[in-house]
Tab-separated table of C-alpha atoms and ligand atoms in Angstrom:
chain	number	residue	atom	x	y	z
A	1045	UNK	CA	-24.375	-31.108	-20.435
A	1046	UNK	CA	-20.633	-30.486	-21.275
A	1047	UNK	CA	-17.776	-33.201	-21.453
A	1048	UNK	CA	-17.733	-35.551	-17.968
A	1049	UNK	CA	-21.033	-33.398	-16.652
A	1050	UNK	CA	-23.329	-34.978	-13.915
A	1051	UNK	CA	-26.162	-35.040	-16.519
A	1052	UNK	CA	-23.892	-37.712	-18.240
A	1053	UNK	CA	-22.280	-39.384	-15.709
A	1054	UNK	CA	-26.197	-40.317	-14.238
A	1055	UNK	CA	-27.539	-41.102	-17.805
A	1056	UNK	CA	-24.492	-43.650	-18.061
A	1057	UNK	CA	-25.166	-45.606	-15.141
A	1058	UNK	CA	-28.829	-45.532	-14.830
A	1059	UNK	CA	-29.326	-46.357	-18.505
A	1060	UNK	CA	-27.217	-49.439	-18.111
A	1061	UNK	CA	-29.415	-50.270	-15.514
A	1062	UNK	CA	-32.542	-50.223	-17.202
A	1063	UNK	CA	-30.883	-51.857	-20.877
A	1064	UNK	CA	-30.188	-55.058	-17.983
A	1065	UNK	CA	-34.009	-54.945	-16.325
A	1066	UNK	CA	-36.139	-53.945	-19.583
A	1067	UNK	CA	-33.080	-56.359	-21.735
A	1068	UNK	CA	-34.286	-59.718	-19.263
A	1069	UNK	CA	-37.955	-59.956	-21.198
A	1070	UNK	CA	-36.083	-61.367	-23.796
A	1071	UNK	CA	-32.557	-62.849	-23.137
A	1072	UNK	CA	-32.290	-65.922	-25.341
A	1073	UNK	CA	-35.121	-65.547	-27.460
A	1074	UNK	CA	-33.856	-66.077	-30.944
A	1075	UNK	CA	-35.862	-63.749	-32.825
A	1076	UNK	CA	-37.634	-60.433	-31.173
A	1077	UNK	CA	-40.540	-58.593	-33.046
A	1078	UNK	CA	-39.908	-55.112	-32.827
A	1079	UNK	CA	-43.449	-55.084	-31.810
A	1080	UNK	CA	-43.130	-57.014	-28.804
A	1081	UNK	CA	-40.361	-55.043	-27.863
A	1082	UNK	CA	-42.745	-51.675	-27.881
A	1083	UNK	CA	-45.366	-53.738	-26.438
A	1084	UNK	CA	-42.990	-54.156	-23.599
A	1085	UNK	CA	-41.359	-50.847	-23.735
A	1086	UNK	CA	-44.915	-49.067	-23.326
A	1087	UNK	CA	-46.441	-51.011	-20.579
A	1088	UNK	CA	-43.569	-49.686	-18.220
A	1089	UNK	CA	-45.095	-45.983	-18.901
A	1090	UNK	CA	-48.926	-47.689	-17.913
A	1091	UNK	CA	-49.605	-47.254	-14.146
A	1092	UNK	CA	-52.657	-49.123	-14.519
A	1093	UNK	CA	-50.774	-52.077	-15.478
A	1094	UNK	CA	-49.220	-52.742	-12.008
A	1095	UNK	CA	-46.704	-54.582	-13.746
A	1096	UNK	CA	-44.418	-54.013	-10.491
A	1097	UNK	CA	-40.736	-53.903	-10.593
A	1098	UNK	CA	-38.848	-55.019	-13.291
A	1099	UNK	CA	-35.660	-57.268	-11.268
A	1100	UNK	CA	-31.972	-56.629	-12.751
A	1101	UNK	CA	-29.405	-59.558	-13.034
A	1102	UNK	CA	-25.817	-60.318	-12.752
A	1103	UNK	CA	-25.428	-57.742	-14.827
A	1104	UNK	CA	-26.141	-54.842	-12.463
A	1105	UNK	CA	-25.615	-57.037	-9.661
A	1106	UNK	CA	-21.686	-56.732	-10.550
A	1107	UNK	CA	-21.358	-53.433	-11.846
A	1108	UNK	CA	-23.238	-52.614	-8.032
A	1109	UNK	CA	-20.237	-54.189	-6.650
A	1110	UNK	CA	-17.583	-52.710	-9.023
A	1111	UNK	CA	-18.997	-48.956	-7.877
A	1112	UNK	CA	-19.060	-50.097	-4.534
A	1113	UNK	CA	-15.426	-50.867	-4.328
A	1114	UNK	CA	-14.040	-48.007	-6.539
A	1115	UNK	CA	-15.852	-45.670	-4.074
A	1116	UNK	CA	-14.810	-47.310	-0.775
A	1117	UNK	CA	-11.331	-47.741	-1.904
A	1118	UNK	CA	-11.283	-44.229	-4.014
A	1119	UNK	CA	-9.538	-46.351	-6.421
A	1120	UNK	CA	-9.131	-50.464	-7.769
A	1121	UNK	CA	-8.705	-52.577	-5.541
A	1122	UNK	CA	-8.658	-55.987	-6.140
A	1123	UNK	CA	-9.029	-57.626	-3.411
A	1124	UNK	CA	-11.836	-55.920	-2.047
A	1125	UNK	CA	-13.626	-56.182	-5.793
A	1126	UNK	CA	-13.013	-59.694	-5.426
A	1127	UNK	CA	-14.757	-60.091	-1.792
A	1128	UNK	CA	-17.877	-58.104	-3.145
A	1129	UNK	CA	-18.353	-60.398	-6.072
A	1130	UNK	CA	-18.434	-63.245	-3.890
A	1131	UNK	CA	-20.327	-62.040	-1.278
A	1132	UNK	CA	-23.207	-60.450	-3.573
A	1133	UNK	CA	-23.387	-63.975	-5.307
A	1134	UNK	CA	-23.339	-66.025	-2.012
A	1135	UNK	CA	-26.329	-63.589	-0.946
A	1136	UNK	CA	-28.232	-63.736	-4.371
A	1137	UNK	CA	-27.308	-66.682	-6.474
A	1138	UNK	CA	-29.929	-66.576	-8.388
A	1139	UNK	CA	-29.294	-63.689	-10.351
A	1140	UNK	CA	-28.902	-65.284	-13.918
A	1141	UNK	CA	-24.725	-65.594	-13.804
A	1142	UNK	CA	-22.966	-67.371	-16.440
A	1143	UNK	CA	-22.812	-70.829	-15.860
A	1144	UNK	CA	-18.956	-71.262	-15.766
A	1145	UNK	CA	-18.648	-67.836	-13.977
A	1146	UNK	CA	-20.109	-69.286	-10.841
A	1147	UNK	CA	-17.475	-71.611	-9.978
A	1148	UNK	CA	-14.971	-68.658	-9.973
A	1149	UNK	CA	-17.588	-66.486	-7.519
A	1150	UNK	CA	-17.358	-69.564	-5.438
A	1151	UNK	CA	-13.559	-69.478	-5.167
A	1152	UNK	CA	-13.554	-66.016	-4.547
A	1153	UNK	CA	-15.195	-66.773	-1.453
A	1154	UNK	CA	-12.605	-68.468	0.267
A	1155	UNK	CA	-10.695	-66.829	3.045
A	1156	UNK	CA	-7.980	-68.971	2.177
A	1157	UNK	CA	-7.245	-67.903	-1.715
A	1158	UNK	CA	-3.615	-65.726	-2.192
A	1159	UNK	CA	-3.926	-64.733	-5.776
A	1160	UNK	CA	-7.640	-63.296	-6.351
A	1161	UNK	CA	-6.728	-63.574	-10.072
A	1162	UNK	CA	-6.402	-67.995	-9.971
A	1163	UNK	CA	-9.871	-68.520	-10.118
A	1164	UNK	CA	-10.595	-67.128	-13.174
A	1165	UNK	CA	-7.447	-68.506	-15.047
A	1166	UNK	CA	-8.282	-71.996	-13.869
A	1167	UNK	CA	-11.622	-71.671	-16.524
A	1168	UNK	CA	-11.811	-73.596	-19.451
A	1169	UNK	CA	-9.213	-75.664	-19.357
A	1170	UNK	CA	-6.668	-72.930	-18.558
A	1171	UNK	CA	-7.198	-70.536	-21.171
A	1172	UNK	CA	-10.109	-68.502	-19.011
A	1173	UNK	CA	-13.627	-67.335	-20.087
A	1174	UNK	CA	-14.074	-65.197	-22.913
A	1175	UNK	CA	-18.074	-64.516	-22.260
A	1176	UNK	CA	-18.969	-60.644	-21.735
A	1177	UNK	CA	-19.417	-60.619	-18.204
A	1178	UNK	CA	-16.226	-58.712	-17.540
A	1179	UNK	CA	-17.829	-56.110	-20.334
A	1180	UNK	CA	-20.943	-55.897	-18.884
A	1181	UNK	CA	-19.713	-54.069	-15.279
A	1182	UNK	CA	-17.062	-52.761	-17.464
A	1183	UNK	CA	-18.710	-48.145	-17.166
A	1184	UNK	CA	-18.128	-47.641	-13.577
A	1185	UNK	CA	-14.710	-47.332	-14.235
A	1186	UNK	CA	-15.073	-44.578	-16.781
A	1187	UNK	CA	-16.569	-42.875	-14.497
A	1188	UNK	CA	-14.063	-43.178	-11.910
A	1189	UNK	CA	-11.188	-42.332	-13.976
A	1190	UNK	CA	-10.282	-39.148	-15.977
A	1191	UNK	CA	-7.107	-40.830	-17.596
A	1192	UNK	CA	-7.989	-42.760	-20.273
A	1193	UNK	CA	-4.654	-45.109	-19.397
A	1194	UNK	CA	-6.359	-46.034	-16.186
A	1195	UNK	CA	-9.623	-46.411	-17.055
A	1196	UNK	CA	-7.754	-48.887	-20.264
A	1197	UNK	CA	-5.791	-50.645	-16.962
A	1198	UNK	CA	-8.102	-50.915	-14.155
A	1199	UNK	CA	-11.090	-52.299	-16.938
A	1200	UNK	CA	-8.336	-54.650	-17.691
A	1201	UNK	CA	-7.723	-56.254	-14.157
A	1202	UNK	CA	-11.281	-55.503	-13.099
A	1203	UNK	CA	-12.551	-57.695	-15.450
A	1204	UNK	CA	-9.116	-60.541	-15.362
A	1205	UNK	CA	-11.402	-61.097	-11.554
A	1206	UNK	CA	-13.563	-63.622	-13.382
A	1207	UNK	CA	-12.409	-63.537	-17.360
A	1208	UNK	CA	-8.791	-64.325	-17.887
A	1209	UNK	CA	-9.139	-65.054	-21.706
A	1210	UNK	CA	-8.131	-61.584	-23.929
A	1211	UNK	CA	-11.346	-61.991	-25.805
A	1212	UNK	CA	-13.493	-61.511	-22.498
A	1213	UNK	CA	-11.156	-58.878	-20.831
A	1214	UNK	CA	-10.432	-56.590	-23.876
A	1215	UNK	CA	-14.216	-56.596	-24.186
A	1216	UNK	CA	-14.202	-54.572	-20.924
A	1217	UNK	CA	-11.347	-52.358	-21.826
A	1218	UNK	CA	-13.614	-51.461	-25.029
A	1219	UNK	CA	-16.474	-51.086	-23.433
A	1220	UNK	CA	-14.848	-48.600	-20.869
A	1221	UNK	CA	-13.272	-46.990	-23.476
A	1222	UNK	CA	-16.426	-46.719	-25.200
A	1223	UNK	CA	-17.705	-44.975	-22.491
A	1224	UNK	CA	-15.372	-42.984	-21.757
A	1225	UNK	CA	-15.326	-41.344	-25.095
A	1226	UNK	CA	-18.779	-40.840	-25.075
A	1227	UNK	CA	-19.129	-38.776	-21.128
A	1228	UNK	CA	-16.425	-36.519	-23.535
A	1229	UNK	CA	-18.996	-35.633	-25.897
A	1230	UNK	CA	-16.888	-37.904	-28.315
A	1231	UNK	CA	-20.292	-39.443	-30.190
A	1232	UNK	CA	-21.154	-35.838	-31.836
A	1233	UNK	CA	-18.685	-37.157	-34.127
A	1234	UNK	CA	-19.556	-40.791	-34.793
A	1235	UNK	CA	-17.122	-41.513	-37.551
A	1236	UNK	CA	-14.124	-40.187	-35.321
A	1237	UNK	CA	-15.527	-42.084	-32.215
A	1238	UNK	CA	-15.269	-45.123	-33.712
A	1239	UNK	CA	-12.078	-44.233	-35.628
A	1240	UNK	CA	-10.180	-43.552	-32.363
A	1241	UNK	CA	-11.926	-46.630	-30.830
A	1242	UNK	CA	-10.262	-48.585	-33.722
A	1243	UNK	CA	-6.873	-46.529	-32.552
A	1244	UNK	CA	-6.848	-47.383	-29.210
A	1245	UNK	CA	-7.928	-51.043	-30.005
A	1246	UNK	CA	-4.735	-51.160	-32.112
A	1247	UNK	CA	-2.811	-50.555	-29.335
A	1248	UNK	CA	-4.329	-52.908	-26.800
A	1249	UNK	CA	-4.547	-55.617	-28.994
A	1250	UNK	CA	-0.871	-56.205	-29.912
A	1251	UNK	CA	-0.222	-57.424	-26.693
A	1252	UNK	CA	1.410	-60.934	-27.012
A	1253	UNK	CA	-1.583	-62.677	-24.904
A	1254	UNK	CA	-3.917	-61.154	-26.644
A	1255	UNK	CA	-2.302	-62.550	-30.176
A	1256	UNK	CA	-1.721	-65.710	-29.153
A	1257	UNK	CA	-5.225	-66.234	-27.645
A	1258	UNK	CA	-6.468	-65.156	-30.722
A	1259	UNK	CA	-4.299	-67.487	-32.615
A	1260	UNK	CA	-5.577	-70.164	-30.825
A	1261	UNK	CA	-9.205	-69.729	-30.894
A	1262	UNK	CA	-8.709	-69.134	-34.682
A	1263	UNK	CA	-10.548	-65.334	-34.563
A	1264	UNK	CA	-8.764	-62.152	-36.674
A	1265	UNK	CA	-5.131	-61.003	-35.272
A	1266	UNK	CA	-6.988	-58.298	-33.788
A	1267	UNK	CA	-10.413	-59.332	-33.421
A	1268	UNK	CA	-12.104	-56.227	-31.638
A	1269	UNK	CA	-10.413	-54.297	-33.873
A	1270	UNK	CA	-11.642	-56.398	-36.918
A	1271	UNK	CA	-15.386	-56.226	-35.526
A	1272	UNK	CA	-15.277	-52.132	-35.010
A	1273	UNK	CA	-14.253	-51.958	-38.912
A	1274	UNK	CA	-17.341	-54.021	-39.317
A	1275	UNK	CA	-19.277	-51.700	-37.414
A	1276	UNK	CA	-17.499	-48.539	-39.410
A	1277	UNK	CA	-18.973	-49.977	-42.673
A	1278	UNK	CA	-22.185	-50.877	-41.311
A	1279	UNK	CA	-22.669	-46.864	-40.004
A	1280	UNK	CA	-21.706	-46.124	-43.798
A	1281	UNK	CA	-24.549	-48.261	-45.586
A	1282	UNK	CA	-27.915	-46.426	-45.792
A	1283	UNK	CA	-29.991	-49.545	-45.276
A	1284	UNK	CA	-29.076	-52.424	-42.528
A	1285	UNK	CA	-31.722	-55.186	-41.403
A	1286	UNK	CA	-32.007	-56.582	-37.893
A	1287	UNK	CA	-30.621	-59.780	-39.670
A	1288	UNK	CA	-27.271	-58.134	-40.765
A	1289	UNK	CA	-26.414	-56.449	-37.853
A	1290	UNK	CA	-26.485	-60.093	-36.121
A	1291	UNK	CA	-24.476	-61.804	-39.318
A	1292	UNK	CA	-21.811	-59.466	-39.203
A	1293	UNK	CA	-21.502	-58.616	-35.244
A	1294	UNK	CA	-23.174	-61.395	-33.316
A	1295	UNK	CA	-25.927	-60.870	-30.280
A	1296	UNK	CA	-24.519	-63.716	-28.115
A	1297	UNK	CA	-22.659	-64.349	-24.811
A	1298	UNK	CA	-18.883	-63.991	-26.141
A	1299	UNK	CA	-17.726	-60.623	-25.297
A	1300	UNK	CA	-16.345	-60.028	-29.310
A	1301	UNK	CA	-20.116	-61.082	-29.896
A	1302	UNK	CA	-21.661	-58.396	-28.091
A	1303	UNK	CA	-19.022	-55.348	-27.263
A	1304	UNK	CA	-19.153	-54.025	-30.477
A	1305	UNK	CA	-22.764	-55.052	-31.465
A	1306	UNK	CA	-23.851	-52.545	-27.863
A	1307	UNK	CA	-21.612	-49.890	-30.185
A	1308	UNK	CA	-23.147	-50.307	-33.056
A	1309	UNK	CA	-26.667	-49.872	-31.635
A	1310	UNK	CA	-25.862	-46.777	-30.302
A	1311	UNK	CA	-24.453	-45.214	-33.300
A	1312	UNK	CA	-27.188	-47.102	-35.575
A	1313	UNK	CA	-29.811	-45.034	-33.163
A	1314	UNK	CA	-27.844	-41.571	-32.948
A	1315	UNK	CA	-30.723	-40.440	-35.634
A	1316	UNK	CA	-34.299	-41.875	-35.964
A	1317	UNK	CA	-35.009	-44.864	-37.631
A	1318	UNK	CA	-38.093	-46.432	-39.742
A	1319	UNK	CA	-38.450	-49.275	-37.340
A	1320	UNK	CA	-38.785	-47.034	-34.616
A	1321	UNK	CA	-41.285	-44.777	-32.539
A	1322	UNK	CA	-41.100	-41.055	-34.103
A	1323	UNK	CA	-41.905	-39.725	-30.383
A	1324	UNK	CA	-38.686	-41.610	-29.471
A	1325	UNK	CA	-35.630	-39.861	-27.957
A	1326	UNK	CA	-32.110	-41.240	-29.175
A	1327	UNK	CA	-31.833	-42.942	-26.255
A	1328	UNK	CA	-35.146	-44.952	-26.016
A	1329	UNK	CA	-34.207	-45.674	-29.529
A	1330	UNK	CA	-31.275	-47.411	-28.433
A	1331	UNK	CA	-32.066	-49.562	-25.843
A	1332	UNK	CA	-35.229	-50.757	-28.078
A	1333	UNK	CA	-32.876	-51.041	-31.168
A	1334	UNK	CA	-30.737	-53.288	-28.853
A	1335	UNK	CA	-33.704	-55.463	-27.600
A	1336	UNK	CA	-35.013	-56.183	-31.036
A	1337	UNK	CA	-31.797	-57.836	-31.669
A	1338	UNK	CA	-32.416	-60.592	-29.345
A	1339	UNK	CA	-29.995	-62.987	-28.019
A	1340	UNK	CA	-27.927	-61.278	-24.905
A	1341	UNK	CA	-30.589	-59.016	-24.911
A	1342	UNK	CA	-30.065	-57.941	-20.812
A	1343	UNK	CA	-26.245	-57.417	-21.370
A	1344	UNK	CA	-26.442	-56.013	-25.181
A	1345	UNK	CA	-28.782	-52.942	-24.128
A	1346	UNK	CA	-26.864	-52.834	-20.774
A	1347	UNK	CA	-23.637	-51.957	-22.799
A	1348	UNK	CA	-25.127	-49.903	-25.068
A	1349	UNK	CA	-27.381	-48.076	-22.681
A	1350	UNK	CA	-24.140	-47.118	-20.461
A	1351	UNK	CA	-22.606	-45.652	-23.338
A	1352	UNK	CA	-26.173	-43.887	-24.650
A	1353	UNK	CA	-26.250	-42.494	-21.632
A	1354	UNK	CA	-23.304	-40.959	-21.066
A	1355	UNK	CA	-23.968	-39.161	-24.213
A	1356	UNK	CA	-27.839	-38.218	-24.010
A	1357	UNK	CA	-28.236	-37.585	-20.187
A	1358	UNK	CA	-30.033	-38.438	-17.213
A	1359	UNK	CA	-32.926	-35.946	-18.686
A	1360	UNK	CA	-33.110	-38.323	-21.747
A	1361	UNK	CA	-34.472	-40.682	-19.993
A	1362	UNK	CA	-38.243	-41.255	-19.532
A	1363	UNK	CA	-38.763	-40.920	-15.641
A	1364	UNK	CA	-41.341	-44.248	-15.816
A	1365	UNK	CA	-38.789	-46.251	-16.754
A	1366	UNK	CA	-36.743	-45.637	-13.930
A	1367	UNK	CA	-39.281	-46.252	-11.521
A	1368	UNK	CA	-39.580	-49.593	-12.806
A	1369	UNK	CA	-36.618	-50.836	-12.502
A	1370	UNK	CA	-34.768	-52.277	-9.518
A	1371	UNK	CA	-31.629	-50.362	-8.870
A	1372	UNK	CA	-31.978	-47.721	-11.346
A	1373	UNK	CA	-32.787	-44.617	-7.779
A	1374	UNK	CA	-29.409	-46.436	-6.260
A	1375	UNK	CA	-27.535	-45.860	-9.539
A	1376	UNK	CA	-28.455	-42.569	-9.839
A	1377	UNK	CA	-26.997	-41.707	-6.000
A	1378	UNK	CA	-23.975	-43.628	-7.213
A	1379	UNK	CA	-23.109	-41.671	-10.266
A	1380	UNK	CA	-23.046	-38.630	-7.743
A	1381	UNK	CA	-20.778	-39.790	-6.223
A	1382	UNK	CA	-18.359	-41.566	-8.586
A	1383	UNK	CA	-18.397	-38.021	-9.999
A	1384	UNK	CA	-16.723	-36.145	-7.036
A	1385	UNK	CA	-14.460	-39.226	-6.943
A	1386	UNK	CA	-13.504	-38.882	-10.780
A	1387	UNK	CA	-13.305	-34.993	-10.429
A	1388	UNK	CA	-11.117	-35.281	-7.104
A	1389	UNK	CA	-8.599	-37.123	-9.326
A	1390	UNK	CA	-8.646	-34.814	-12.315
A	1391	UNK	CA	-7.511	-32.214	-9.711
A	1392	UNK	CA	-4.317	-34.303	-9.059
A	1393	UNK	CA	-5.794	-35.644	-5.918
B	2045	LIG	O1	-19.198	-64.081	-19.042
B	2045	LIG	P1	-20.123	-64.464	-17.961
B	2045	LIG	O2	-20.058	-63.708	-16.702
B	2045	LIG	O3	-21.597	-64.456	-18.509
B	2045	LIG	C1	-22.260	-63.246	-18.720
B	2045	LIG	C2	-23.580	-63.521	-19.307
B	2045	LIG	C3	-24.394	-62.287	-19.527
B	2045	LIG	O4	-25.252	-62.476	-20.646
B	2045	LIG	C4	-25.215	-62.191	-18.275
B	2045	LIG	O5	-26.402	-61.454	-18.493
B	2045	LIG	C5	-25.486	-63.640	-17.915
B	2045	LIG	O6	-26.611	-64.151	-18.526
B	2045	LIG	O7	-24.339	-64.338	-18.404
B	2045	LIG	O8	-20.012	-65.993	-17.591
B	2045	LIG	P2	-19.064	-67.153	-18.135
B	2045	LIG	O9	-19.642	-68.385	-17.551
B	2045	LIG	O10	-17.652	-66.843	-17.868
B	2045	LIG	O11	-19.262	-67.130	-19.713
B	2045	LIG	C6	-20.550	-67.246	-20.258
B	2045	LIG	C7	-20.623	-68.455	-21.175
B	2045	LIG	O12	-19.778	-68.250	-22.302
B	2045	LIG	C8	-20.122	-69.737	-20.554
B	2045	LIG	O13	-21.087	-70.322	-19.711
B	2045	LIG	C9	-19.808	-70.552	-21.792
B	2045	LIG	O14	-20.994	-71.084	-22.336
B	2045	LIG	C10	-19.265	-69.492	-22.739
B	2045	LIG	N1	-17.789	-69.449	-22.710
B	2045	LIG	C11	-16.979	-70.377	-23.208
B	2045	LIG	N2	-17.257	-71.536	-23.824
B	2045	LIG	C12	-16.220	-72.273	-24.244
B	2045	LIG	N3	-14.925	-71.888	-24.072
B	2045	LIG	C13	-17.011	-68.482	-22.196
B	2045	LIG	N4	-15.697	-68.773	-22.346
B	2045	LIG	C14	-15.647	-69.942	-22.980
B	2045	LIG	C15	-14.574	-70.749	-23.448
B	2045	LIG	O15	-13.371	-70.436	-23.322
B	2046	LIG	MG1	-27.691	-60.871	-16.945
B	2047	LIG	MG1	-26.996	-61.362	-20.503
């Protein structure tokens, strides 16, 4: 489809969807045969297996919520965000949430709270978490906004609901911004995707919170922007191993440890690869690509599956795997309808 088409907009949600069901197999595991991760990819497309429904976690459960409230509200608000988090964890705790996380989703359940944003500055120690959960429900809002400045601003407080630090909420403004680019059509160019990534990651990183938290947590002066030059020259090299990609960019729970890794597997998998299926589309390559990485496995091919998505299409992806996975039908309603919302506003509504 063309830029911000339906195709994309339903590939973008229901691929982050499946990257969170088909990415649980193997959260935490520390090292992930890329056999074992066709082994699992293929018994989704065998009826015979009866392997029923493959559950999605916090993950999806948030990003449910996030889509909720942007389409109730036609817009952010953040008070009603708040009130679904906490309400969606009250009613299904057991989800897989982040362990600190949890304390803030309990917070946000009380009627009494003023500023929705406390909770999630009171983590660690006053500094806030810095963990990719913000990034991981960070797509709806590219699809709910045309602007890039809002979708940049309402990532931004979206995700300051539960991650205060600048090294968990910039995650989510890249992220959005990732996918943003790509429901454009932006990753036909990979080298100038991630060069205006780096651009706008420039911008949103000179912020004097964001510097100081960086300062103190002793990372780069800009350290998304440090990590997408990382990914630049990893695109560039003709050979990278499963082990590099995890030296240079991480696989673990910190959003600068997993953003820009999700970016990377998508552009790694924009052609085919040795390690991988021939009969595989770009976008089974990528959620694959991401679970043979191991680690945040759930939330890795979640991000990258969002942004795979909006760039391949709903038709990219295989029709077994969405029957498999909880949530994915629901998504695909949803996209629908975040895409009248997003076009209603590109009207100057
Ligand atoms: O970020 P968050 O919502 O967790 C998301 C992850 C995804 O992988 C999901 O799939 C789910 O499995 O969890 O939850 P947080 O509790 O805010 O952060 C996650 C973890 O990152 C925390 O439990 C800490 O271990 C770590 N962490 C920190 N550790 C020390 N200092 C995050 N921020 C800090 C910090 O400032
Ligand atoms: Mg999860
Ligand atoms: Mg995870």
């Amino acid at each position: 489809g063309g830029p911000a088409s339906l195709s994309r907009f339903r590939g973008a949600l229901v691929a982050a969807v499946l990257g969170d069901c088909v990415g649980g197999e193997f959260e935490g595991a520390e090292e992930v045969p890329m056999e074992s991760v066709l082994q699992h990819l293929s018994s989704l497309d065998d009826e015979t297996k009866g392997n029923g429904i493959l559950e999605y976690s916090d993950d999806t459960a948030m990003a449910r919520c996030v889509v909720q409230s942007l389409l109730t509200r036609a817009g952010f608000d953040e008070r009603d965000m708040a009130r679904r988090f906490a309400k969606e964890y009250s009613a299904s705790p057991g989800r897989g949430y982040g362990s600190g996380v949890i304390q803030v989703l309990k917070k946000l359940s009380s009627p009494q709270l003023s500023d929705v944003y406390q909770p999630a500055r009171d983590q660690f120690n006053g500094r806030g978490s810095f963990g990719n959960g913000g990034a991981m429900r960070a797509a709806p809002f590219a699809l709910a906004f045309p602007d890039p400045a809002d979708v940049k601003k309402f990532a931004h407080r979206g995700a300051m609901l539960t991650h205060s630090c600048s090294l968990g909420y910039n995650g989510a403004v890249l992220q959005a911004l990732a996918v943003h680019l790509s429901l454009q059509g932006a990753l036909d160019l990979p080298q100038k995707f991630i060069s205006t990534l780096i651009t706008e990651m420039e911008d949103v990183e000179s912020s004097e919170a964001t510097l100081n938290d960086a300062r103190i947590l002793k990372e780069a002066e800009k350290p998304f922007c440090e990590r997408l030059h990382r990914v630049s020259d990893l695109m560039n090299r003709s050979k990278v191993s499963i082990e590099e990609v995890i030296s240079e960019l991480g696989n673990g729970i910190a959003a600068l440890h997993s953003v820009p890794t999700a970016i990377f597997c998508v552009l790694h998998c924009l052609q085919p690869r040795e390690c991988l299926p021939e009969n595989y589309g770009g976008l089974e390559r990528t959620i694959a690509y991401s679970l043979a990485l191991g680690g945040d496995t759930d939330t890795i091919a979640c991000m990258a599956g969002a942004i795979a998505g909006a760039h391949y299409g709903i038709e990219a992806i295989p029709q077994s795997w969405i029957k498999c996975c909880e949530g994915a039908e629901d998504a695909d309603m949803n996209a629908e309808r975040l895409h009248m919302l997003y076009q209603q506003t590109s009207k100057g509504g």
